[in-house]
CSV table of C-alpha atoms in Angstrom, one decimal:
chain,number,residue,atom,x,y,z
D,1,MET,CA,18.5,-17.6,-43.0
D,2,ARG,CA,20.2,-16.4,-39.8
D,3,CYS,CA,17.5,-13.8,-39.3
D,4,LEU,CA,14.8,-16.4,-39.7
D,5,ILE,CA,16.3,-18.7,-37.2
D,6,ASN,CA,17.2,-16.0,-34.7
D,7,PRO,CA,15.5,-12.7,-35.4
D,8,SER,CA,17.1,-11.0,-32.4
D,9,SER,CA,20.5,-11.5,-34.1
D,10,CYS,CA,19.5,-9.0,-36.9
D,11,ASP,CA,18.6,-5.4,-36.6
D,12,LYS,CA,15.0,-4.1,-37.1
D,13,TYR,CA,15.6,-2.9,-40.6
D,14,THR,CA,17.2,-6.1,-41.8
D,15,ASN,CA,14.3,-8.1,-40.4
D,16,PHE,CA,11.8,-5.7,-42.0
D,17,ARG,CA,13.5,-6.1,-45.5
D,18,LEU,CA,13.3,-9.8,-45.1
D,19,LEU,CA,9.7,-9.7,-44.0
D,20,THR,CA,8.7,-7.5,-47.0
D,21,ALA,CA,10.7,-9.7,-49.4
D,22,LEU,CA,8.9,-12.9,-48.1
D,23,ALA,CA,5.5,-11.1,-48.4
D,24,GLY,CA,6.3,-10.1,-51.9
D,25,HIS,CA,6.3,-13.8,-52.8
D,26,LEU,CA,3.5,-15.0,-50.5
D,27,LEU,CA,1.0,-12.1,-50.6
D,28,PRO,CA,2.1,-9.7,-53.3
D,29,SER,CA,-0.8,-7.3,-52.9
D,30,TYR,CA,-0.2,-6.7,-49.2
D,31,LYS,CA,0.9,-3.2,-48.3
D,32,PHE,CA,3.1,-2.7,-45.3
D,33,ASN,CA,3.5,0.3,-43.0
D,34,TRP,CA,6.9,1.8,-42.1
D,35,PRO,CA,8.2,0.3,-38.8
D,36,GLU,CA,8.9,3.7,-37.3
D,37,ILE,CA,5.3,4.6,-36.5
D,38,GLU,CA,5.5,6.4,-33.2
D,39,TRP,CA,2.1,5.4,-31.7
D,40,TRP,CA,3.2,1.8,-31.7
D,41,ASN,CA,5.2,2.7,-28.6
D,42,ASP,CA,2.4,4.5,-26.8
D,43,ASP,CA,2.4,2.8,-23.4
D,44,GLU,CA,-1.1,3.7,-22.4
D,45,PHE,CA,-2.6,2.6,-25.7
D,46,ASN,CA,-0.6,-0.6,-25.7
D,47,ARG,CA,-2.0,-1.4,-22.2
D,48,PHE,CA,-5.5,-0.9,-23.6
D,49,LEU,CA,-4.7,-3.3,-26.5
D,50,MET,CA,-3.3,-5.9,-24.1
D,51,LYS,CA,-6.5,-5.7,-22.0
D,52,PHE,CA,-8.5,-6.9,-25.1
D,53,ASP,CA,-5.7,-9.3,-26.4
D,54,GLU,CA,-5.2,-7.0,-29.4
D,55,LEU,CA,-1.6,-6.0,-29.0
D,56,ASN,CA,-0.5,-8.2,-31.9
D,57,GLY,CA,-3.9,-8.4,-33.5
D,58,PHE,CA,-5.2,-7.1,-36.8
D,59,ASP,CA,-7.4,-4.2,-35.4
D,60,CYS,CA,-4.9,-1.9,-33.6
D,61,TYR,CA,-5.0,0.6,-36.5
D,62,ARG,CA,-8.8,0.7,-36.3
D,63,ARG,CA,-8.6,1.3,-32.5
D,64,TRP,CA,-6.1,4.1,-33.0
D,65,THR,CA,-8.2,5.7,-35.7
D,66,LEU,CA,-11.3,5.6,-33.4
D,67,LYS,CA,-9.3,7.1,-30.5
D,68,GLN,CA,-8.3,10.0,-32.7
D,69,LEU,CA,-11.7,10.6,-34.3
D,70,LEU,CA,-13.2,10.8,-30.8
D,71,ARG,CA,-11.0,13.9,-30.1
D,72,LEU,CA,-12.9,15.7,-32.9
D,73,THR,CA,-16.2,15.4,-31.0
D,74,ALA,CA,-15.1,16.2,-27.5
D,75,HIS,CA,-16.7,19.7,-27.9
D,76,VAL,CA,-19.9,18.4,-29.5
D,77,ASP,CA,-23.1,18.0,-27.5
D,78,GLY,CA,-24.9,14.7,-27.4
D,79,ASP,CA,-24.6,11.1,-26.3
D,80,THR,CA,-22.6,8.4,-28.0
D,81,ALA,CA,-23.7,5.0,-29.4
D,82,GLU,CA,-22.3,1.8,-30.8
D,83,CYS,CA,-24.2,-0.7,-32.9
D,84,GLY,CA,-22.4,-4.0,-32.7
D,85,VAL,CA,-20.2,-4.1,-29.6
D,86,PHE,CA,-18.7,-7.6,-29.8
D,87,ARG,CA,-16.4,-7.7,-26.6
D,88,GLY,CA,-16.6,-4.0,-25.8
D,89,CYS,CA,-13.2,-2.9,-27.1
D,90,SER,CA,-14.5,0.1,-29.1
D,91,SER,CA,-17.0,1.1,-26.4
D,92,TYR,CA,-14.2,1.2,-23.9
D,93,LEU,CA,-12.4,3.8,-26.0
D,94,ILE,CA,-15.6,5.8,-26.5
D,95,LEU,CA,-16.3,5.7,-22.7
D,96,LEU,CA,-12.8,7.0,-22.0
D,97,ALA,CA,-13.3,9.8,-24.4
D,98,ASN,CA,-16.7,10.6,-22.8
D,99,LYS,CA,-15.0,10.9,-19.4
D,100,ASN,CA,-12.5,13.4,-20.9
D,101,SER,CA,-15.1,15.4,-22.8
D,102,THR,CA,-15.1,19.1,-22.5
D,103,LYS,CA,-18.9,19.2,-22.2
D,104,THR,CA,-20.4,20.0,-18.8
D,105,ASN,CA,-23.1,17.4,-19.2
D,106,GLN,CA,-21.7,13.9,-19.0
D,107,LYS,CA,-22.2,12.0,-22.2
D,108,VAL,CA,-24.0,8.6,-21.9
D,109,HIS,CA,-23.0,5.8,-24.1
D,110,HIS,CA,-25.7,3.5,-25.6
D,111,ILE,CA,-24.8,0.0,-26.7
D,112,PHE,CA,-26.9,-2.1,-29.1
D,113,ASP,CA,-26.2,-5.7,-29.8
D,114,SER,CA,-28.1,-9.0,-30.1
D,115,PHE,CA,-25.4,-10.9,-28.2
D,116,GLU,CA,-26.4,-13.8,-30.5
D,117,GLY,CA,-24.0,-12.9,-33.3
D,118,LEU,CA,-25.0,-11.7,-36.8
D,119,SER,CA,-28.5,-12.0,-38.1
D,120,ASP,CA,-29.2,-13.8,-41.4
D,121,PRO,CA,-27.1,-12.3,-44.2
D,122,SER,CA,-29.0,-11.3,-47.4
D,123,LEU,CA,-27.9,-11.9,-51.0
D,124,VAL,CA,-26.2,-8.5,-51.1
D,125,ASP,CA,-24.0,-9.5,-48.2
D,126,GLY,CA,-22.1,-12.2,-50.1
D,127,ASN,CA,-21.1,-15.5,-48.6
D,128,HIS,CA,-18.4,-14.6,-46.1
D,129,TRP,CA,-20.7,-14.3,-43.1
D,130,SER,CA,-23.2,-16.7,-41.5
D,131,ARG,CA,-25.9,-16.3,-38.9
D,132,GLY,CA,-24.4,-16.4,-35.4
D,133,ASP,CA,-20.9,-15.2,-36.4
D,134,LEU,CA,-19.2,-12.8,-34.0
D,135,SER,CA,-21.4,-13.7,-31.1
D,136,SER,CA,-20.4,-12.4,-27.7
D,137,SER,CA,-21.7,-12.4,-24.1
D,138,VAL,CA,-23.4,-9.4,-22.5
D,139,ASN,CA,-21.7,-10.4,-19.2
D,140,GLU,CA,-18.3,-10.4,-20.9
D,141,VAL,CA,-19.0,-6.8,-22.2
D,142,ILE,CA,-20.1,-5.6,-18.8
D,143,SER,CA,-16.9,-7.2,-17.3
D,144,ASN,CA,-14.7,-5.6,-19.9
D,145,LEU,CA,-16.3,-2.2,-19.2
D,146,SER,CA,-16.0,-2.6,-15.4
D,147,PRO,CA,-14.0,0.7,-14.9
D,148,PHE,CA,-17.3,2.4,-16.0
D,149,THR,CA,-20.7,2.4,-14.3
D,150,ILE,CA,-23.6,0.6,-16.1
D,151,ASP,CA,-26.8,2.6,-16.1
D,152,LYS,CA,-24.8,5.8,-15.5
D,153,ASP,CA,-21.9,5.9,-18.0
D,154,PHE,CA,-23.4,3.4,-20.4
D,155,LEU,CA,-26.6,1.4,-21.1
D,156,ILE,CA,-27.0,-1.8,-23.0
D,157,TYR,CA,-29.9,-2.6,-25.3
D,158,GLN,CA,-29.9,-6.3,-26.0
D,159,GLY,CA,-31.9,-7.2,-29.1
D,160,TRP,CA,-31.8,-7.2,-32.9
D,161,ILE,CA,-31.2,-3.9,-34.7
D,162,PRO,CA,-33.4,-1.8,-35.0
D,163,ASP,CA,-35.9,-3.2,-32.5
D,164,ARG,CA,-34.9,-1.0,-29.5
D,165,PHE,CA,-33.8,2.2,-31.3
D,166,ASP,CA,-37.2,3.9,-30.5
D,167,GLU,CA,-36.2,4.0,-26.8
D,168,LEU,CA,-33.9,6.8,-27.8
D,169,ASN,CA,-36.2,8.8,-30.1
D,170,ASP,CA,-35.6,12.0,-28.1
D,171,ARG,CA,-31.8,11.7,-27.8
D,172,GLU,CA,-29.1,13.5,-29.9
D,173,PHE,CA,-25.6,12.1,-30.5
D,174,SER,CA,-22.1,13.4,-31.0
D,175,PHE,CA,-20.5,10.1,-32.0
D,176,VAL,CA,-22.0,6.9,-33.4
D,177,HIS,CA,-20.0,3.8,-34.3
D,178,VAL,CA,-21.7,1.3,-36.6
D,179,ASP,CA,-20.0,-2.1,-36.8
D,180,VAL,CA,-22.6,-4.7,-37.8
D,181,ASP,CA,-21.1,-6.2,-41.0
D,182,LEU,CA,-24.4,-6.6,-42.9
D,183,TYR,CA,-26.6,-4.5,-45.2
D,184,GLN,CA,-29.9,-4.4,-43.3
D,185,PRO,CA,-28.7,-3.5,-39.8
D,186,THR,CA,-26.2,-1.0,-41.2
D,187,ILE,CA,-28.8,1.0,-43.2
D,188,ASP,CA,-31.3,0.7,-40.3
D,189,SER,CA,-28.6,2.3,-38.1
D,190,PHE,CA,-28.0,5.1,-40.5
D,191,ARG,CA,-31.7,5.8,-40.8
D,192,PHE,CA,-32.1,6.2,-37.1
D,193,PHE,CA,-28.8,7.9,-36.0
D,194,TYR,CA,-28.0,10.2,-38.9
D,195,PRO,CA,-31.0,12.5,-38.3
D,196,ARG,CA,-30.1,12.6,-34.6
D,197,LEU,CA,-26.4,13.3,-35.1
D,198,LYS,CA,-25.5,16.8,-34.0
D,199,LYS,CA,-23.6,19.2,-36.3
D,200,GLY,CA,-19.9,18.4,-36.0
D,201,GLY,CA,-20.8,14.9,-34.8
D,202,ILE,CA,-19.2,11.8,-36.4
D,203,LEU,CA,-20.7,8.6,-37.7
D,204,LEU,CA,-18.0,6.0,-38.1
D,205,CYS,CA,-18.7,2.9,-40.2
D,206,ASP,CA,-16.3,0.2,-39.3
D,207,ASP,CA,-16.8,-2.2,-42.2
D,208,TYR,CA,-17.1,0.3,-45.1
D,209,GLY,CA,-13.9,-0.7,-46.9
D,210,PHE,CA,-13.8,-4.4,-46.5
D,211,ASP,CA,-14.6,-6.7,-49.4
D,212,THR,CA,-16.0,-9.2,-46.9
D,213,CYS,CA,-18.8,-6.7,-46.3
D,214,PRO,CA,-20.3,-5.7,-49.7
D,215,GLY,CA,-23.7,-5.1,-48.0
D,216,VAL,CA,-22.2,-2.4,-45.9
D,217,LYS,CA,-20.8,-0.6,-48.9
D,218,LYS,CA,-24.2,-0.9,-50.6
D,219,ALA,CA,-25.9,0.6,-47.5
D,220,VAL,CA,-23.5,3.5,-47.4
D,221,GLU,CA,-23.9,4.2,-51.1
D,222,GLU,CA,-27.7,4.1,-50.9
D,223,TYR,CA,-28.2,6.1,-47.8
D,224,PHE,CA,-25.6,8.9,-48.5
D,225,GLU,CA,-26.3,9.1,-52.2
D,226,ASN,CA,-28.2,12.5,-51.9
D,227,LYS,CA,-26.6,13.6,-48.6
D,228,PRO,CA,-24.1,16.6,-48.5
D,229,GLU,CA,-21.8,14.4,-46.4
D,230,GLN,CA,-20.0,11.6,-48.2
D,231,MET,CA,-18.3,8.7,-46.5
D,232,LEU,CA,-14.5,9.3,-46.3
D,233,ALA,CA,-12.6,6.0,-46.6
D,234,LEU,CA,-10.0,5.3,-44.0
D,235,PRO,CA,-6.8,3.3,-44.6
D,236,ASP,CA,-7.8,0.8,-41.9
D,237,GLY,CA,-10.9,-0.3,-43.8
D,238,GLY,CA,-13.5,1.9,-42.1
D,239,GLY,CA,-15.1,5.2,-43.2
D,240,PHE,CA,-16.7,8.2,-41.5
D,241,ILE,CA,-18.8,11.3,-42.1
D,242,ILE,CA,-18.8,14.6,-40.1
D,243,LYS,CA,-22.4,15.9,-39.8
D,244,GLY,CA,-22.7,19.3,-41.6
D,245,THR,CA,-19.4,19.0,-43.5
D,246,PRO,CA,-20.1,18.6,-47.2
D,247,VAL,CA,-17.8,16.4,-49.2
D,248,LEU,CA,-17.5,16.1,-52.9
D,249,GLY,CA,-18.5,12.7,-54.3
């Protein structure tokens, strides 16, 4: 009880044991991480999380995973893209990686979003989402990405997926982040970007492992059924493929 009233009076491990004991009663299926994870204390990364009000949020693991996967494509030619940008948090990390890329030609980042939230879910998407969920403002995204230069470092394509994809028919990509939560825009994104992904490039699907996004899982299973690459599930709920790297089903 003392630790509950005044957590600072107990050491980290006592508090952690108490936390896991409580969770065992309240949410038995929840799986904790060890409290000694080193990147939790990465000052630069924590400043980034604070910028987007995510320091104590639920997505810090997804952001760290994205940051690490981007390192694998620093040497790969091609632009980057994100389908479903929300407030620009992931695009910020992608743009940082582009600045640090080893490629001579600067990678341009292409952002696709309706800025009206989600489109109408279909039957395969279940009942978790509704039209208009996760809406954001294009001006908010531009503001959040202000350390970078619009029309030079990144371009924004406002509209429903896939309406504006054909503006990039002649481009190739080293990294594509798909985060659109629903079946149709997910499979439309795969159909456009997978053929244009360079060997060694990565396609990251943010919603692959979430039971709130059954349509995304269906899109992955359908599109990659006969592809040599198979989606690798990540512990943060996402999944990714590396173009040209076969994976056993």
